[in-house]
């Protein structure tokens, strides 16, 4: 059995791959094809990574990020690629897959229309709830309240975000936006500042 050794930054490659020791019905790709919702994070990542050492690489990746899918989502592809067995292309695939999953909660239309505060929240709340620092973003809208763009104006600390008013309107003027909606998150989870 291969165990994670933090000094190696990945699985040891001298033992037989775990994938070879599993019957077909217990292999990650098969399990995902049968019922992806019943799979654990290791199996989901392994099926995406592929290859003979997919299970060991998946375990090492999760160990590197303390098993926290949120930390994995926030990691830069270069940081993912520090795990032995994950190259730049696989790191980008992992980032893409995590972002695709996140977009399940975003309206499917290419340029969503904002008709209420709930529409604006639905567009950004899931992604912004994962952020560990305060972020201030501006939704730029056209005359029909369709989203032209989402501009990140400022990234603050864990509990504060200060920005000049001119920075908020700079992007709106540049894109000829008819309206804006200012959005920010609360990393602490508290809906009100204390």
mmCIF file with all atom_site columns, C-alpha atoms in Angstrom:
data_model
loop_
_atom_site.group_PDB
_atom_site.id
_atom_site.type_symbol
_atom_site.label_atom_id
_atom_site.label_alt_id
_atom_site.label_comp_id
_atom_site.label_asym_id
_atom_site.label_entity_id
_atom_site.label_seq_id
_atom_site.pdbx_PDB_ins_code
_atom_site.Cartn_x
_atom_site.Cartn_y
_atom_site.Cartn_z
_atom_site.occupancy
_atom_site.B_iso_or_equiv
_atom_site.pdbx_formal_charge
_atom_site.auth_seq_id
_atom_site.auth_comp_id
_atom_site.auth_asym_id
_atom_site.auth_atom_id
_atom_site.pdbx_PDB_model_num
ATOM 1   C CA . UNK A 1 1   ? 0.000   0.000  0.000   1.00 0.00 ? 1   UNK A CA 1
ATOM 2   C CA . UNK A 1 2   ? 1.367   3.401  -0.976  1.00 0.00 ? 2   UNK A CA 1
ATOM 3   C CA . UNK A 1 3   ? 1.216   6.122  1.639   1.00 0.00 ? 3   UNK A CA 1
ATOM 4   C CA . UNK A 1 4   ? 1.678   9.820  1.182   1.00 0.00 ? 4   UNK A CA 1
ATOM 5   C CA . UNK A 1 5   ? 5.164   11.095 1.985   1.00 0.00 ? 5   UNK A CA 1
ATOM 6   C CA . UNK A 1 6   ? 5.134   14.925 2.095   1.00 0.00 ? 6   UNK A CA 1
ATOM 7   C CA . UNK A 1 7   ? 8.847   15.082 1.283   1.00 0.00 ? 7   UNK A CA 1
ATOM 8   C CA . UNK A 1 8   ? 8.247   13.306 -2.046  1.00 0.00 ? 8   UNK A CA 1
ATOM 9   C CA . UNK A 1 9   ? 5.300   15.537 -3.117  1.00 0.00 ? 9   UNK A CA 1
ATOM 10  C CA . UNK A 1 10  ? 3.510   12.670 -4.786  1.00 0.00 ? 10  UNK A CA 1
ATOM 11  C CA . UNK A 1 11  ? 3.040   8.907  -4.913  1.00 0.00 ? 11  UNK A CA 1
ATOM 12  C CA . UNK A 1 12  ? 5.947   6.504  -4.877  1.00 0.00 ? 12  UNK A CA 1
ATOM 13  C CA . UNK A 1 13  ? 6.237   4.791  -8.249  1.00 0.00 ? 13  UNK A CA 1
ATOM 14  C CA . UNK A 1 14  ? 8.082   1.587  -7.379  1.00 0.00 ? 14  UNK A CA 1
ATOM 15  C CA . UNK A 1 15  ? 5.038   -0.385 -6.235  1.00 0.00 ? 15  UNK A CA 1
ATOM 16  C CA . UNK A 1 16  ? 2.314   -1.943 -8.368  1.00 0.00 ? 16  UNK A CA 1
ATOM 17  C CA . UNK A 1 17  ? -0.387  0.626  -9.218  1.00 0.00 ? 17  UNK A CA 1
ATOM 18  C CA . UNK A 1 18  ? -3.512  0.359  -7.047  1.00 0.00 ? 18  UNK A CA 1
ATOM 19  C CA . UNK A 1 19  ? -5.613  0.409  -10.200 1.00 0.00 ? 19  UNK A CA 1
ATOM 20  C CA . UNK A 1 20  ? -4.163  -2.983 -11.234 1.00 0.00 ? 20  UNK A CA 1
ATOM 21  C CA . UNK A 1 21  ? -5.177  -4.559 -7.915  1.00 0.00 ? 21  UNK A CA 1
ATOM 22  C CA . UNK A 1 22  ? -8.835  -3.490 -8.122  1.00 0.00 ? 22  UNK A CA 1
ATOM 23  C CA . UNK A 1 23  ? -11.572 -5.469 -9.849  1.00 0.00 ? 23  UNK A CA 1
ATOM 24  C CA . UNK A 1 24  ? -13.227 -3.583 -12.692 1.00 0.00 ? 24  UNK A CA 1
ATOM 25  C CA . UNK A 1 25  ? -16.353 -2.696 -10.670 1.00 0.00 ? 25  UNK A CA 1
ATOM 26  C CA . UNK A 1 26  ? -14.181 -0.907 -8.060  1.00 0.00 ? 26  UNK A CA 1
ATOM 27  C CA . UNK A 1 27  ? -12.062 1.085  -10.508 1.00 0.00 ? 27  UNK A CA 1
ATOM 28  C CA . UNK A 1 28  ? -12.709 4.858  -10.518 1.00 0.00 ? 28  UNK A CA 1
ATOM 29  C CA . UNK A 1 29  ? -13.784 5.183  -14.162 1.00 0.00 ? 29  UNK A CA 1
ATOM 30  C CA . UNK A 1 30  ? -16.256 2.324  -13.841 1.00 0.00 ? 30  UNK A CA 1
ATOM 31  C CA . UNK A 1 31  ? -17.682 3.664  -10.569 1.00 0.00 ? 31  UNK A CA 1
ATOM 32  C CA . UNK A 1 32  ? -18.109 7.152  -12.059 1.00 0.00 ? 32  UNK A CA 1
ATOM 33  C CA . UNK A 1 33  ? -19.848 5.691  -15.114 1.00 0.00 ? 33  UNK A CA 1
ATOM 34  C CA . UNK A 1 34  ? -22.282 3.787  -12.883 1.00 0.00 ? 34  UNK A CA 1
ATOM 35  C CA . UNK A 1 35  ? -23.075 6.493  -10.321 1.00 0.00 ? 35  UNK A CA 1
ATOM 36  C CA . UNK A 1 36  ? -20.815 9.549  -10.054 1.00 0.00 ? 36  UNK A CA 1
ATOM 37  C CA . UNK A 1 37  ? -22.772 10.888 -7.067  1.00 0.00 ? 37  UNK A CA 1
ATOM 38  C CA . UNK A 1 38  ? -21.761 7.813  -5.033  1.00 0.00 ? 38  UNK A CA 1
ATOM 39  C CA . UNK A 1 39  ? -18.033 8.366  -5.643  1.00 0.00 ? 39  UNK A CA 1
ATOM 40  C CA . UNK A 1 40  ? -15.659 9.989  -3.185  1.00 0.00 ? 40  UNK A CA 1
ATOM 41  C CA . UNK A 1 41  ? -13.254 12.799 -4.136  1.00 0.00 ? 41  UNK A CA 1
ATOM 42  C CA . UNK A 1 42  ? -10.367 10.390 -4.703  1.00 0.00 ? 42  UNK A CA 1
ATOM 43  C CA . UNK A 1 43  ? -12.396 8.373  -7.204  1.00 0.00 ? 43  UNK A CA 1
ATOM 44  C CA . UNK A 1 44  ? -13.686 11.450 -9.038  1.00 0.00 ? 44  UNK A CA 1
ATOM 45  C CA . UNK A 1 45  ? -10.213 12.954 -9.365  1.00 0.00 ? 45  UNK A CA 1
ATOM 46  C CA . UNK A 1 46  ? -8.666  9.604  -10.327 1.00 0.00 ? 46  UNK A CA 1
ATOM 47  C CA . UNK A 1 47  ? -11.203 9.074  -13.114 1.00 0.00 ? 47  UNK A CA 1
ATOM 48  C CA . UNK A 1 48  ? -10.417 12.523 -14.467 1.00 0.00 ? 48  UNK A CA 1
ATOM 49  C CA . UNK A 1 49  ? -6.614  12.171 -14.134 1.00 0.00 ? 49  UNK A CA 1
ATOM 50  C CA . UNK A 1 50  ? -6.503  8.732  -15.769 1.00 0.00 ? 50  UNK A CA 1
ATOM 51  C CA . UNK A 1 51  ? -3.451  6.561  -16.267 1.00 0.00 ? 51  UNK A CA 1
ATOM 52  C CA . UNK A 1 52  ? -2.038  3.632  -14.309 1.00 0.00 ? 52  UNK A CA 1
ATOM 53  C CA . UNK A 1 53  ? -1.233  5.672  -11.178 1.00 0.00 ? 53  UNK A CA 1
ATOM 54  C CA . UNK A 1 54  ? -4.449  7.710  -11.136 1.00 0.00 ? 54  UNK A CA 1
ATOM 55  C CA . UNK A 1 55  ? -5.428  6.600  -7.619  1.00 0.00 ? 55  UNK A CA 1
ATOM 56  C CA . UNK A 1 56  ? -2.028  7.359  -6.094  1.00 0.00 ? 56  UNK A CA 1
ATOM 57  C CA . UNK A 1 57  ? -1.847  10.730 -7.845  1.00 0.00 ? 57  UNK A CA 1
ATOM 58  C CA . UNK A 1 58  ? -5.377  11.600 -6.733  1.00 0.00 ? 58  UNK A CA 1
ATOM 59  C CA . UNK A 1 59  ? -4.568  10.671 -3.128  1.00 0.00 ? 59  UNK A CA 1
ATOM 60  C CA . UNK A 1 60  ? -1.372  12.749 -3.236  1.00 0.00 ? 60  UNK A CA 1
ATOM 61  C CA . UNK A 1 61  ? -3.251  15.729 -4.674  1.00 0.00 ? 61  UNK A CA 1
ATOM 62  C CA . UNK A 1 62  ? -5.893  15.567 -1.963  1.00 0.00 ? 62  UNK A CA 1
ATOM 63  C CA . UNK A 1 63  ? -3.218  15.153 0.718   1.00 0.00 ? 63  UNK A CA 1
ATOM 64  C CA . UNK A 1 64  ? -1.406  18.220 -0.631  1.00 0.00 ? 64  UNK A CA 1
ATOM 65  C CA . UNK A 1 65  ? -4.588  20.266 -0.109  1.00 0.00 ? 65  UNK A CA 1
ATOM 66  C CA . UNK A 1 66  ? -5.630  18.558 3.141   1.00 0.00 ? 66  UNK A CA 1
ATOM 67  C CA . UNK A 1 67  ? -8.585  16.899 1.395   1.00 0.00 ? 67  UNK A CA 1
ATOM 68  C CA . UNK A 1 68  ? -10.243 20.317 1.029   1.00 0.00 ? 68  UNK A CA 1
ATOM 69  C CA . UNK A 1 69  ? -11.982 20.693 -2.339  1.00 0.00 ? 69  UNK A CA 1
ATOM 70  C CA . UNK A 1 70  ? -12.262 24.434 -1.705  1.00 0.00 ? 70  UNK A CA 1
ATOM 71  C CA . UNK A 1 71  ? -8.471  24.772 -1.425  1.00 0.00 ? 71  UNK A CA 1
ATOM 72  C CA . UNK A 1 72  ? -8.123  22.654 -4.556  1.00 0.00 ? 72  UNK A CA 1
ATOM 73  C CA . UNK A 1 73  ? -10.521 24.975 -6.408  1.00 0.00 ? 73  UNK A CA 1
ATOM 74  C CA . UNK A 1 74  ? -8.592  28.084 -5.295  1.00 0.00 ? 74  UNK A CA 1
ATOM 75  C CA . UNK A 1 75  ? -5.172  26.662 -6.199  1.00 0.00 ? 75  UNK A CA 1
ATOM 76  C CA . UNK A 1 76  ? -3.359  27.920 -9.281  1.00 0.00 ? 76  UNK A CA 1
ATOM 77  C CA . UNK A 1 77  ? -2.574  25.264 -11.930 1.00 0.00 ? 77  UNK A CA 1
ATOM 78  C CA . UNK A 1 78  ? 1.143   25.728 -11.196 1.00 0.00 ? 78  UNK A CA 1
ATOM 79  C CA . UNK A 1 79  ? 0.473   24.762 -7.583  1.00 0.00 ? 79  UNK A CA 1
ATOM 80  C CA . UNK A 1 80  ? -1.467  21.662 -8.671  1.00 0.00 ? 80  UNK A CA 1
ATOM 81  C CA . UNK A 1 81  ? 1.430   20.690 -10.943 1.00 0.00 ? 81  UNK A CA 1
ATOM 82  C CA . UNK A 1 82  ? 3.812   20.517 -7.948  1.00 0.00 ? 82  UNK A CA 1
ATOM 83  C CA . UNK A 1 83  ? 2.256   17.139 -7.117  1.00 0.00 ? 83  UNK A CA 1
ATOM 84  C CA . UNK A 1 84  ? 4.268   14.358 -8.698  1.00 0.00 ? 84  UNK A CA 1
ATOM 85  C CA . UNK A 1 85  ? 2.364   12.850 -11.620 1.00 0.00 ? 85  UNK A CA 1
ATOM 86  C CA . UNK A 1 86  ? 0.382   16.000 -12.441 1.00 0.00 ? 86  UNK A CA 1
ATOM 87  C CA . UNK A 1 87  ? 1.708   17.932 -15.378 1.00 0.00 ? 87  UNK A CA 1
ATOM 88  C CA . UNK A 1 88  ? 0.594   21.329 -16.637 1.00 0.00 ? 88  UNK A CA 1
ATOM 89  C CA . UNK A 1 89  ? -2.079  19.859 -18.933 1.00 0.00 ? 89  UNK A CA 1
ATOM 90  C CA . UNK A 1 90  ? -3.643  17.762 -16.165 1.00 0.00 ? 90  UNK A CA 1
ATOM 91  C CA . UNK A 1 91  ? -3.534  20.737 -13.787 1.00 0.00 ? 91  UNK A CA 1
ATOM 92  C CA . UNK A 1 92  ? -5.489  22.795 -16.321 1.00 0.00 ? 92  UNK A CA 1
ATOM 93  C CA . UNK A 1 93  ? -7.992  19.924 -16.769 1.00 0.00 ? 93  UNK A CA 1
ATOM 94  C CA . UNK A 1 94  ? -8.566  19.820 -13.011 1.00 0.00 ? 94  UNK A CA 1
ATOM 95  C CA . UNK A 1 95  ? -9.141  23.602 -12.879 1.00 0.00 ? 95  UNK A CA 1
ATOM 96  C CA . UNK A 1 96  ? -11.531 23.366 -15.834 1.00 0.00 ? 96  UNK A CA 1
ATOM 97  C CA . UNK A 1 97  ? -13.494 20.496 -14.261 1.00 0.00 ? 97  UNK A CA 1
ATOM 98  C CA . UNK A 1 98  ? -13.854 22.305 -10.930 1.00 0.00 ? 98  UNK A CA 1
ATOM 99  C CA . UNK A 1 99  ? -15.065 25.445 -12.696 1.00 0.00 ? 99  UNK A CA 1
ATOM 100 C CA . UNK A 1 100 ? -17.518 23.467 -14.828 1.00 0.00 ? 100 UNK A CA 1
ATOM 101 C CA . UNK A 1 101 ? -18.996 21.993 -11.669 1.00 0.00 ? 101 UNK A CA 1
ATOM 102 C CA . UNK A 1 102 ? -19.313 25.424 -10.147 1.00 0.00 ? 102 UNK A CA 1
ATOM 103 C CA . UNK A 1 103 ? -21.199 26.691 -13.196 1.00 0.00 ? 103 UNK A CA 1
ATOM 104 C CA . UNK A 1 104 ? -24.047 24.267 -12.626 1.00 0.00 ? 104 UNK A CA 1
ATOM 105 C CA . UNK A 1 105 ? -25.498 26.980 -10.408 1.00 0.00 ? 105 UNK A CA 1
ATOM 106 C CA . UNK A 1 106 ? -25.135 29.780 -12.954 1.00 0.00 ? 106 UNK A CA 1
ATOM 107 C CA . UNK A 1 107 ? -27.894 30.560 -15.468 1.00 0.00 ? 107 UNK A CA 1
ATOM 108 C CA . UNK A 1 108 ? -27.226 28.789 -18.752 1.00 0.00 ? 108 UNK A CA 1
ATOM 109 C CA . UNK A 1 109 ? -27.836 31.693 -21.089 1.00 0.00 ? 109 UNK A CA 1
ATOM 110 C CA . UNK A 1 110 ? -24.661 33.233 -22.529 1.00 0.00 ? 110 UNK A CA 1
ATOM 111 C CA . UNK A 1 111 ? -25.498 36.765 -21.369 1.00 0.00 ? 111 UNK A CA 1
ATOM 112 C CA . UNK A 1 112 ? -27.862 36.422 -18.430 1.00 0.00 ? 112 UNK A CA 1
ATOM 113 C CA . UNK A 1 113 ? -30.414 39.131 -17.728 1.00 0.00 ? 113 UNK A CA 1
ATOM 114 C CA . UNK A 1 114 ? -30.582 40.642 -14.257 1.00 0.00 ? 114 UNK A CA 1
ATOM 115 C CA . UNK A 1 115 ? -34.158 41.445 -13.223 1.00 0.00 ? 115 UNK A CA 1
ATOM 116 C CA . UNK A 1 116 ? -33.772 41.319 -9.446  1.00 0.00 ? 116 UNK A CA 1
ATOM 117 C CA . UNK A 1 117 ? -31.172 41.150 -6.673  1.00 0.00 ? 117 UNK A CA 1
ATOM 118 C CA . UNK A 1 118 ? -31.772 37.382 -6.598  1.00 0.00 ? 118 UNK A CA 1
ATOM 119 C CA . UNK A 1 119 ? -30.649 37.128 -10.243 1.00 0.00 ? 119 UNK A CA 1
ATOM 120 C CA . UNK A 1 120 ? -27.396 38.931 -9.443  1.00 0.00 ? 120 UNK A CA 1
ATOM 121 C CA . UNK A 1 121 ? -26.838 36.738 -6.388  1.00 0.00 ? 121 UNK A CA 1
ATOM 122 C CA . UNK A 1 122 ? -27.504 33.558 -8.360  1.00 0.00 ? 122 UNK A CA 1
ATOM 123 C CA . UNK A 1 123 ? -24.879 34.571 -10.889 1.00 0.00 ? 123 UNK A CA 1
ATOM 124 C CA . UNK A 1 124 ? -22.014 35.059 -8.412  1.00 0.00 ? 124 UNK A CA 1
ATOM 125 C CA . UNK A 1 125 ? -22.849 33.754 -4.936  1.00 0.00 ? 125 UNK A CA 1
ATOM 126 C CA . UNK A 1 126 ? -21.543 30.196 -5.332  1.00 0.00 ? 126 UNK A CA 1
ATOM 127 C CA . UNK A 1 127 ? -18.180 31.213 -6.724  1.00 0.00 ? 127 UNK A CA 1
ATOM 128 C CA . UNK A 1 128 ? -17.718 34.135 -4.360  1.00 0.00 ? 128 UNK A CA 1
ATOM 129 C CA . UNK A 1 129 ? -18.654 32.029 -1.332  1.00 0.00 ? 129 UNK A CA 1
ATOM 130 C CA . UNK A 1 130 ? -15.504 29.979 -1.982  1.00 0.00 ? 130 UNK A CA 1
ATOM 131 C CA . UNK A 1 131 ? -13.171 32.971 -1.823  1.00 0.00 ? 131 UNK A CA 1
ATOM 132 C CA . UNK A 1 132 ? -11.006 33.345 1.278   1.00 0.00 ? 132 UNK A CA 1
ATOM 133 C CA . UNK A 1 133 ? -10.559 37.129 1.037   1.00 0.00 ? 133 UNK A CA 1
ATOM 134 C CA . UNK A 1 134 ? -12.963 40.011 0.472   1.00 0.00 ? 134 UNK A CA 1
ATOM 135 C CA . UNK A 1 135 ? -13.536 40.675 -3.226  1.00 0.00 ? 135 UNK A CA 1
ATOM 136 C CA . UNK A 1 136 ? -15.386 43.594 -4.770  1.00 0.00 ? 136 UNK A CA 1
ATOM 137 C CA . UNK A 1 137 ? -16.833 43.017 -8.226  1.00 0.00 ? 137 UNK A CA 1
ATOM 138 C CA . UNK A 1 138 ? -19.017 45.063 -10.537 1.00 0.00 ? 138 UNK A CA 1
ATOM 139 C CA . UNK A 1 139 ? -21.612 43.586 -12.852 1.00 0.00 ? 139 UNK A CA 1
ATOM 140 C CA . UNK A 1 140 ? -21.709 45.696 -16.004 1.00 0.00 ? 140 UNK A CA 1
ATOM 141 C CA . UNK A 1 141 ? -25.142 45.723 -17.653 1.00 0.00 ? 141 UNK A CA 1
ATOM 142 C CA . UNK A 1 142 ? -26.417 46.899 -21.030 1.00 0.00 ? 142 UNK A CA 1
ATOM 143 C CA . UNK A 1 143 ? -29.710 48.773 -21.604 1.00 0.00 ? 143 UNK A CA 1
ATOM 144 C CA . UNK A 1 144 ? -31.701 45.518 -21.385 1.00 0.00 ? 144 UNK A CA 1
ATOM 145 C CA . UNK A 1 145 ? -29.999 44.546 -18.095 1.00 0.00 ? 145 UNK A CA 1
ATOM 146 C CA . UNK A 1 146 ? -27.994 41.806 -19.802 1.00 0.00 ? 146 UNK A CA 1
ATOM 147 C CA . UNK A 1 147 ? -24.565 41.160 -18.313 1.00 0.00 ? 147 UNK A CA 1
ATOM 148 C CA . UNK A 1 148 ? -21.787 42.658 -20.415 1.00 0.00 ? 148 UNK A CA 1
ATOM 149 C CA . UNK A 1 149 ? -19.028 41.577 -18.051 1.00 0.00 ? 149 UNK A CA 1
ATOM 150 C CA . UNK A 1 150 ? -18.092 40.964 -14.434 1.00 0.00 ? 150 UNK A CA 1
ATOM 151 C CA . UNK A 1 151 ? -15.096 43.049 -13.396 1.00 0.00 ? 151 UNK A CA 1
ATOM 152 C CA . UNK A 1 152 ? -13.091 42.372 -10.275 1.00 0.00 ? 152 UNK A CA 1
ATOM 153 C CA . UNK A 1 153 ? -12.286 45.803 -8.878  1.00 0.00 ? 153 UNK A CA 1
ATOM 154 C CA . UNK A 1 154 ? -10.535 44.974 -5.650  1.00 0.00 ? 154 UNK A CA 1
ATOM 155 C CA . UNK A 1 155 ? -9.263  42.110 -3.547  1.00 0.00 ? 155 UNK A CA 1
ATOM 156 C CA . UNK A 1 156 ? -9.007  42.921 0.147   1.00 0.00 ? 156 UNK A CA 1
ATOM 157 C CA . UNK A 1 157 ? -8.016  41.105 3.288   1.00 0.00 ? 157 UNK A CA 1
ATOM 158 C CA . UNK A 1 158 ? -9.983  38.536 5.246   1.00 0.00 ? 158 UNK A CA 1
ATOM 159 C CA . UNK A 1 159 ? -12.268 41.149 6.778   1.00 0.00 ? 159 UNK A CA 1
ATOM 160 C CA . UNK A 1 160 ? -12.019 44.394 4.832   1.00 0.00 ? 160 UNK A CA 1
ATOM 161 C CA . UNK A 1 161 ? -12.103 45.861 1.372   1.00 0.00 ? 161 UNK A CA 1
ATOM 162 C CA . UNK A 1 162 ? -11.453 49.505 0.570   1.00 0.00 ? 162 UNK A CA 1
ATOM 163 C CA . UNK A 1 163 ? -11.704 50.960 -2.885  1.00 0.00 ? 163 UNK A CA 1
ATOM 164 C CA . UNK A 1 164 ? -11.858 54.367 -4.510  1.00 0.00 ? 164 UNK A CA 1
ATOM 165 C CA . UNK A 1 165 ? -15.209 55.246 -6.091  1.00 0.00 ? 165 UNK A CA 1
ATOM 166 C CA . UNK A 1 166 ? -13.521 56.098 -9.391  1.00 0.00 ? 166 UNK A CA 1
ATOM 167 C CA . UNK A 1 167 ? -12.265 52.508 -9.731  1.00 0.00 ? 167 UNK A CA 1
ATOM 168 C CA . UNK A 1 168 ? -15.832 51.224 -9.558  1.00 0.00 ? 168 UNK A CA 1
ATOM 169 C CA . UNK A 1 169 ? -16.993 53.393 -12.448 1.00 0.00 ? 169 UNK A CA 1
ATOM 170 C CA . UNK A 1 170 ? -13.837 53.147 -14.567 1.00 0.00 ? 170 UNK A CA 1
ATOM 171 C CA . UNK A 1 171 ? -14.781 49.746 -16.023 1.00 0.00 ? 171 UNK A CA 1
ATOM 172 C CA . UNK A 1 172 ? -18.400 50.830 -16.551 1.00 0.00 ? 172 UNK A CA 1
ATOM 173 C CA . UNK A 1 173 ? -17.371 53.911 -18.520 1.00 0.00 ? 173 UNK A CA 1
ATOM 174 C CA . UNK A 1 174 ? -14.865 51.915 -20.587 1.00 0.00 ? 174 UNK A CA 1
ATOM 175 C CA . UNK A 1 175 ? -17.487 49.322 -21.590 1.00 0.00 ? 175 UNK A CA 1
ATOM 176 C CA . UNK A 1 176 ? -20.270 51.897 -22.049 1.00 0.00 ? 176 UNK A CA 1
ATOM 177 C CA . UNK A 1 177 ? -22.396 50.085 -19.471 1.00 0.00 ? 177 UNK A CA 1
ATOM 178 C CA . UNK A 1 178 ? -25.894 51.452 -18.889 1.00 0.00 ? 178 UNK A CA 1
ATOM 179 C CA . UNK A 1 179 ? -26.063 50.128 -15.334 1.00 0.00 ? 179 UNK A CA 1
ATOM 180 C CA . UNK A 1 180 ? -23.871 48.497 -12.720 1.00 0.00 ? 180 UNK A CA 1
ATOM 181 C CA . UNK A 1 181 ? -24.381 46.269 -9.710  1.00 0.00 ? 181 UNK A CA 1
ATOM 182 C CA . UNK A 1 182 ? -21.716 46.254 -7.017  1.00 0.00 ? 182 UNK A CA 1
ATOM 183 C CA . UNK A 1 183 ? -21.118 42.876 -5.387  1.00 0.00 ? 183 UNK A CA 1
ATOM 184 C CA . UNK A 1 184 ? -18.849 41.772 -2.566  1.00 0.00 ? 184 UNK A CA 1
ATOM 185 C CA . UNK A 1 185 ? -18.464 38.717 -0.373  1.00 0.00 ? 185 UNK A CA 1
ATOM 186 C CA . UNK A 1 186 ? -18.085 37.987 3.342   1.00 0.00 ? 186 UNK A CA 1
ATOM 187 C CA . UNK A 1 187 ? -15.406 35.292 3.768   1.00 0.00 ? 187 UNK A CA 1
ATOM 188 C CA . UNK A 1 188 ? -16.298 34.985 7.449   1.00 0.00 ? 188 UNK A CA 1
ATOM 189 C CA . UNK A 1 189 ? -19.759 33.797 6.437   1.00 0.00 ? 189 UNK A CA 1
ATOM 190 C CA . UNK A 1 190 ? -21.404 36.592 8.436   1.00 0.00 ? 190 UNK A CA 1
ATOM 191 C CA . UNK A 1 191 ? -23.895 38.489 6.229   1.00 0.00 ? 191 UNK A CA 1
ATOM 192 C CA . UNK A 1 192 ? -23.224 41.777 8.052   1.00 0.00 ? 192 UNK A CA 1
ATOM 193 C CA . UNK A 1 193 ? -19.949 43.461 8.910   1.00 0.00 ? 193 UNK A CA 1
ATOM 194 C CA . UNK A 1 194 ? -19.247 43.710 12.609  1.00 0.00 ? 194 UNK A CA 1
#
